[in-house]
XYZ file of C-alpha atoms in Angstrom:
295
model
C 54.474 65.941 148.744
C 51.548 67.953 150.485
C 48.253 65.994 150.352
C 45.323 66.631 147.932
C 43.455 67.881 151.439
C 45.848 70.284 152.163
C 45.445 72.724 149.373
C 42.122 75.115 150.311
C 38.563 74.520 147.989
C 37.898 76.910 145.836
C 35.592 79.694 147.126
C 31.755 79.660 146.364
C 30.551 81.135 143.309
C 28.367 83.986 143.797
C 24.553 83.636 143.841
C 22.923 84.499 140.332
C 19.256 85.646 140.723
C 17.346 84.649 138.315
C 15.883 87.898 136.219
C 12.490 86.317 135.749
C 11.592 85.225 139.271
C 13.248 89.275 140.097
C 11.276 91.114 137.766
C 8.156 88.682 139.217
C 8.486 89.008 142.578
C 9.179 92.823 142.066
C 5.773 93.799 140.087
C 4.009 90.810 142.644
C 4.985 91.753 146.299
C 6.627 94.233 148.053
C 10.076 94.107 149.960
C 7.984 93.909 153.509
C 5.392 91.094 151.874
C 8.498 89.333 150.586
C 10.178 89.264 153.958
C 7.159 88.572 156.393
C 6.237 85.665 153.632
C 9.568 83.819 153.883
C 9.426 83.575 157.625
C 5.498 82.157 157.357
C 6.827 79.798 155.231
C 10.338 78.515 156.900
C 7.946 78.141 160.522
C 5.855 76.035 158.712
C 8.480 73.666 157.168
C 10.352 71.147 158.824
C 13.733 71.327 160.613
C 15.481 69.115 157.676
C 13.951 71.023 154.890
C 14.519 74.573 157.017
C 18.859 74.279 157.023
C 18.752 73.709 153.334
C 16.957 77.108 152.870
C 19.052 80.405 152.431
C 18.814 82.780 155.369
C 16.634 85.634 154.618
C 19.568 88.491 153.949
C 20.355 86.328 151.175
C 17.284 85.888 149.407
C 15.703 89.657 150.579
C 17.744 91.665 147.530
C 15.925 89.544 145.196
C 12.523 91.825 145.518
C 14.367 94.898 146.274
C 14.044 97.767 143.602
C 15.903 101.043 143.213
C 12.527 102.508 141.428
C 9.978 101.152 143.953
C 7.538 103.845 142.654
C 7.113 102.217 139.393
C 6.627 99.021 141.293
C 4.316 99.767 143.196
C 1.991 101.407 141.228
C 1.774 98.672 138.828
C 1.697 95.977 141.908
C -1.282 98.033 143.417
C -3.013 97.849 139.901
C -2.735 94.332 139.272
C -4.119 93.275 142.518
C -7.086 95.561 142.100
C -7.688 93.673 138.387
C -7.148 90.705 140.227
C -9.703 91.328 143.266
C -12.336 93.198 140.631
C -12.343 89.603 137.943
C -12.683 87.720 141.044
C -15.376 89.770 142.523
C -17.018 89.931 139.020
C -17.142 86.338 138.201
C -18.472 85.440 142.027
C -20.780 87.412 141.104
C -21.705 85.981 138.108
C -21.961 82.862 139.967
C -24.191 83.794 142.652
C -26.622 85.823 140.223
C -26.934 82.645 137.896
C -26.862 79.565 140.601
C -28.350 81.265 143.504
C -30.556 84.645 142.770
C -32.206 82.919 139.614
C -32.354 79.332 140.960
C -36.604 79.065 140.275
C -36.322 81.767 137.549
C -36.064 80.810 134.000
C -32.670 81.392 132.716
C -32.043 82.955 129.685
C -28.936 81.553 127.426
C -26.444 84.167 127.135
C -24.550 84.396 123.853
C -20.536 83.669 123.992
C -18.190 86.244 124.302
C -14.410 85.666 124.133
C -12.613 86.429 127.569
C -10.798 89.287 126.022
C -14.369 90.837 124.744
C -16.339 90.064 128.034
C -17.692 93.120 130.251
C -16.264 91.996 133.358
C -12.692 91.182 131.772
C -13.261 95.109 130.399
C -14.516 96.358 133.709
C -11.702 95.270 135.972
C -8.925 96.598 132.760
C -10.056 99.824 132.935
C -10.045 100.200 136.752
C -6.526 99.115 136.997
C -5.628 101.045 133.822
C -7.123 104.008 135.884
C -5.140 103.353 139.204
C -1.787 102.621 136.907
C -2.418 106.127 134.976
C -3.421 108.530 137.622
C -0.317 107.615 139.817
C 2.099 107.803 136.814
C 0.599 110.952 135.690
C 0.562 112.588 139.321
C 4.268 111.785 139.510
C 4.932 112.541 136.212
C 3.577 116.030 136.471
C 4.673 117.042 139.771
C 7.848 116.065 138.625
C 7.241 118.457 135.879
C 6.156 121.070 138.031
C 9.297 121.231 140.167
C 11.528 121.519 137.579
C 9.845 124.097 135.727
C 9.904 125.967 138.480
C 13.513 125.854 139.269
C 16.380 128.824 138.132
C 17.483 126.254 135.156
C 13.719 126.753 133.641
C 13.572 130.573 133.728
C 14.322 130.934 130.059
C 11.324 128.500 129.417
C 9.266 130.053 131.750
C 9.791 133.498 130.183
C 9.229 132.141 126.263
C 6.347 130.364 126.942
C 4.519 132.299 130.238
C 0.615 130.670 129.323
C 2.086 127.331 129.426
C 4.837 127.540 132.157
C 1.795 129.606 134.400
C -0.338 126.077 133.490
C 2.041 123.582 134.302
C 2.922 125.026 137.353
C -0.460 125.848 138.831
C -0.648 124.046 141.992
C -3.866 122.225 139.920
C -1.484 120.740 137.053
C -0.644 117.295 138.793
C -4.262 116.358 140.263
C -5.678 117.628 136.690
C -3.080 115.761 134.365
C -3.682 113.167 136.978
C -7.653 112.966 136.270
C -6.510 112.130 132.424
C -6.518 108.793 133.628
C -10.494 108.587 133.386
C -10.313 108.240 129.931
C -9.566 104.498 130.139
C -12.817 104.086 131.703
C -14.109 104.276 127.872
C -12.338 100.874 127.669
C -15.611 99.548 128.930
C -18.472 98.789 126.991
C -21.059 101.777 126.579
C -23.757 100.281 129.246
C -25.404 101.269 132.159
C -22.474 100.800 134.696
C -20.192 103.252 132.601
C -22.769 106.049 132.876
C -23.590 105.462 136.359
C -19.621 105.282 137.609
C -19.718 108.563 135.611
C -22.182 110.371 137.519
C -20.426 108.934 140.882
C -17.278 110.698 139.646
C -18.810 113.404 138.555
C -20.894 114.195 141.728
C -17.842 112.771 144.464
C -15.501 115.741 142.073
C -18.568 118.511 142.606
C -18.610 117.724 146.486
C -14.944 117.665 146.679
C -14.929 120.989 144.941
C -17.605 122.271 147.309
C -15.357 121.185 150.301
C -12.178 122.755 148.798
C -13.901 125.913 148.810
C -15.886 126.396 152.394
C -12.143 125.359 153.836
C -10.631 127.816 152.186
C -13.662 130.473 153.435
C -15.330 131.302 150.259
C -19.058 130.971 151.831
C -18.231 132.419 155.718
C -21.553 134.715 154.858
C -23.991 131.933 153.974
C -26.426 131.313 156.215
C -26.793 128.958 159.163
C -29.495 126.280 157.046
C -27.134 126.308 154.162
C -25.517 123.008 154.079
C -24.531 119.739 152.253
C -27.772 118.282 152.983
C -29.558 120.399 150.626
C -28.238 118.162 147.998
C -30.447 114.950 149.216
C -34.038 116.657 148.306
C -32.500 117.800 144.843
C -30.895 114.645 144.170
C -33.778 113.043 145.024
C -35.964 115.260 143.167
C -34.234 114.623 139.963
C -33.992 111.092 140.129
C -37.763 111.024 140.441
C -38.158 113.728 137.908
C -35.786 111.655 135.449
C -37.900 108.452 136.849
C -41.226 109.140 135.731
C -40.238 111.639 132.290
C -36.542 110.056 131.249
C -37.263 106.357 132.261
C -34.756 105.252 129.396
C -31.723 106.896 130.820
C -32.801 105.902 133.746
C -30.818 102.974 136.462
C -33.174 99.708 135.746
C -31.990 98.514 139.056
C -33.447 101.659 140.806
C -36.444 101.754 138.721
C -37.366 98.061 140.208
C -36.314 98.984 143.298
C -38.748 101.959 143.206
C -41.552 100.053 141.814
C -41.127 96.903 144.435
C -41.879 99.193 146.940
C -44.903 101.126 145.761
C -47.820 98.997 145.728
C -49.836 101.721 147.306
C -48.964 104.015 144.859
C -49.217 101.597 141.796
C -51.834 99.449 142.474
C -51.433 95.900 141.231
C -54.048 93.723 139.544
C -56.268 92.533 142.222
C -56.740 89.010 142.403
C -60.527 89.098 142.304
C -60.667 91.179 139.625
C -62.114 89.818 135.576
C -59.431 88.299 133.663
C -61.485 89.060 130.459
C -60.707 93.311 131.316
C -57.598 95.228 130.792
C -55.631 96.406 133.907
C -52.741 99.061 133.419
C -49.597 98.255 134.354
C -47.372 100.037 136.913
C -44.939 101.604 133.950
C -48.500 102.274 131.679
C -49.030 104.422 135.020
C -46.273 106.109 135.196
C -46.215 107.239 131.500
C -49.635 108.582 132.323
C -48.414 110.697 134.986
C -45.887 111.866 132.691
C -48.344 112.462 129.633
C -50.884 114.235 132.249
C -48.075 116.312 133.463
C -47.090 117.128 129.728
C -50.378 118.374 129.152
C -50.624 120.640 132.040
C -53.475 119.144 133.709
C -55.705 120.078 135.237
């Protein structure tokens, strides 16, 4: 009789991944990451723990995708929600310990983490990353197929909208519908100032688009981008001293900190017993003298 020893073992069973750790380190890190963490870690571990460990082919298919787009775009919006909360709430930290250490502080009312500004900031920035790639892709996609033989009988029922979604314009504009989530945050200051940024980064863009392309070859040799400084410039002043409410209060004090010859403090020598206009009684001054078209 042929010994129990004799007959072979039974072959392995196949390695099961688990879905949850798959999905995770999908939407977490990349194939490369993946890789180039594995070997930090298995240099750093001992020789006993290290032939335990399943060589890196093995364990590499785990955070491969077939769909890597998807991945990514979602990967590179989560980190920048991650890196924007922790940039916010250091922040927070050094504004409250540090900056306002022999200032008074002021109590702040509660606000649930889900309600908080800088938990709504750093949502709608990755919302906006997460929508503008899926909407570029989604509409270039669109715009190759409609313009294929298979969509001519589309293309000749509806010409308006085939001619629109196959402009060469349709992705980067369906693309800019991702601004919209920008309204997740709260109606302050920030909002309308990252507005105006967007606004005045699309006008200079536009600008650029168009001297490549030779629209202004006639204009002449002083014409140039830095004409936009002195109007900027003179607008923010304009809105400074007239439109002080819609105004940046972080500008404003920056302007006023450094325009004591302008705005002339209380002297220290002078009676406390008479009045002495401060620098924003000043400036509405200026504006009312300027209103009444004096002299």
């Amino acid at each position: 009789m042929a010994s129990i020893d004799s007959y072979p073992s039974p072959p392995p069973s196949p390695r099961k991944d688990d879905p949850i750790l798959r999905n995770a380190l999908r939407y977490a890190i990349s194939e490369k990451e993946y890789e180039n963490l594995q070997k930090y870690l298995l240099s750093r571990t001992p020789p006993a723990v290290r032939k335990h460990v399943p060589p890196l082919p093995e364990i590499s298919p785990i955070a491969r995708t077939n769909n890597d787009y998807n991945a990514a775009a979602v990967r590179a919006s989560i980190r920048v929600f991650v890196a924007s909360q922790t940039g916010l709430k250091l922040w927070d930290l050094i504004s409250t310990r540090v900056l306002t250490r022999k200032r008074p502080q002021k109590t702040k009312a509660k606000v649930s983490a889900l309600r908080s500004p800088n938990f709504r900031l750093s949502l709608a920035l990755s919302l906006i990353l997460l929508l503008h790639r899926l909407f570029f892709r989604f509409f270039t996609r669109l715009r190759s197929n409609l313009l294929t033989k298979d969509a001519a009988p589309f293309r000749r029922r509806n010409p308006r909208i085939a001619q629109s979604l196959t402009s060469r314009l349709a992705p980067a504009l369906g693309a800019s519908l991702a601004g919209f989530a920008l309204g997740i945050y709260p109606a302050d200051q920030l909002r309308i100032t990252i507005a105006i940024y967007v606004a005045t980064r699309a006008v200079e863009f536009t600008y650029n688009l168009l001297d490549n392309e030779g629209w202004f070859q006639n204009k002449p040799w002083w014409w140039g981008s830095w004409m936009m400084m002195p109007f900027a410039t003179g607008q923010l002043l304009h809105a400074f001293v007239f439109d002080r409410d819609c105004f940046p209060k972080a500008y404003g004090d920056f302007i006023l900190s450094y325009t004591p010859n302008y705005l002339q403090r209380r002297p220290p020598t002078y009676p406390p017993s008479l009045a002495w206009p401060e620098p924003q009684a000043i400036i509405n001054s200026l504006a009312e003298i300027s209103r009444l078209r004096w002299p």
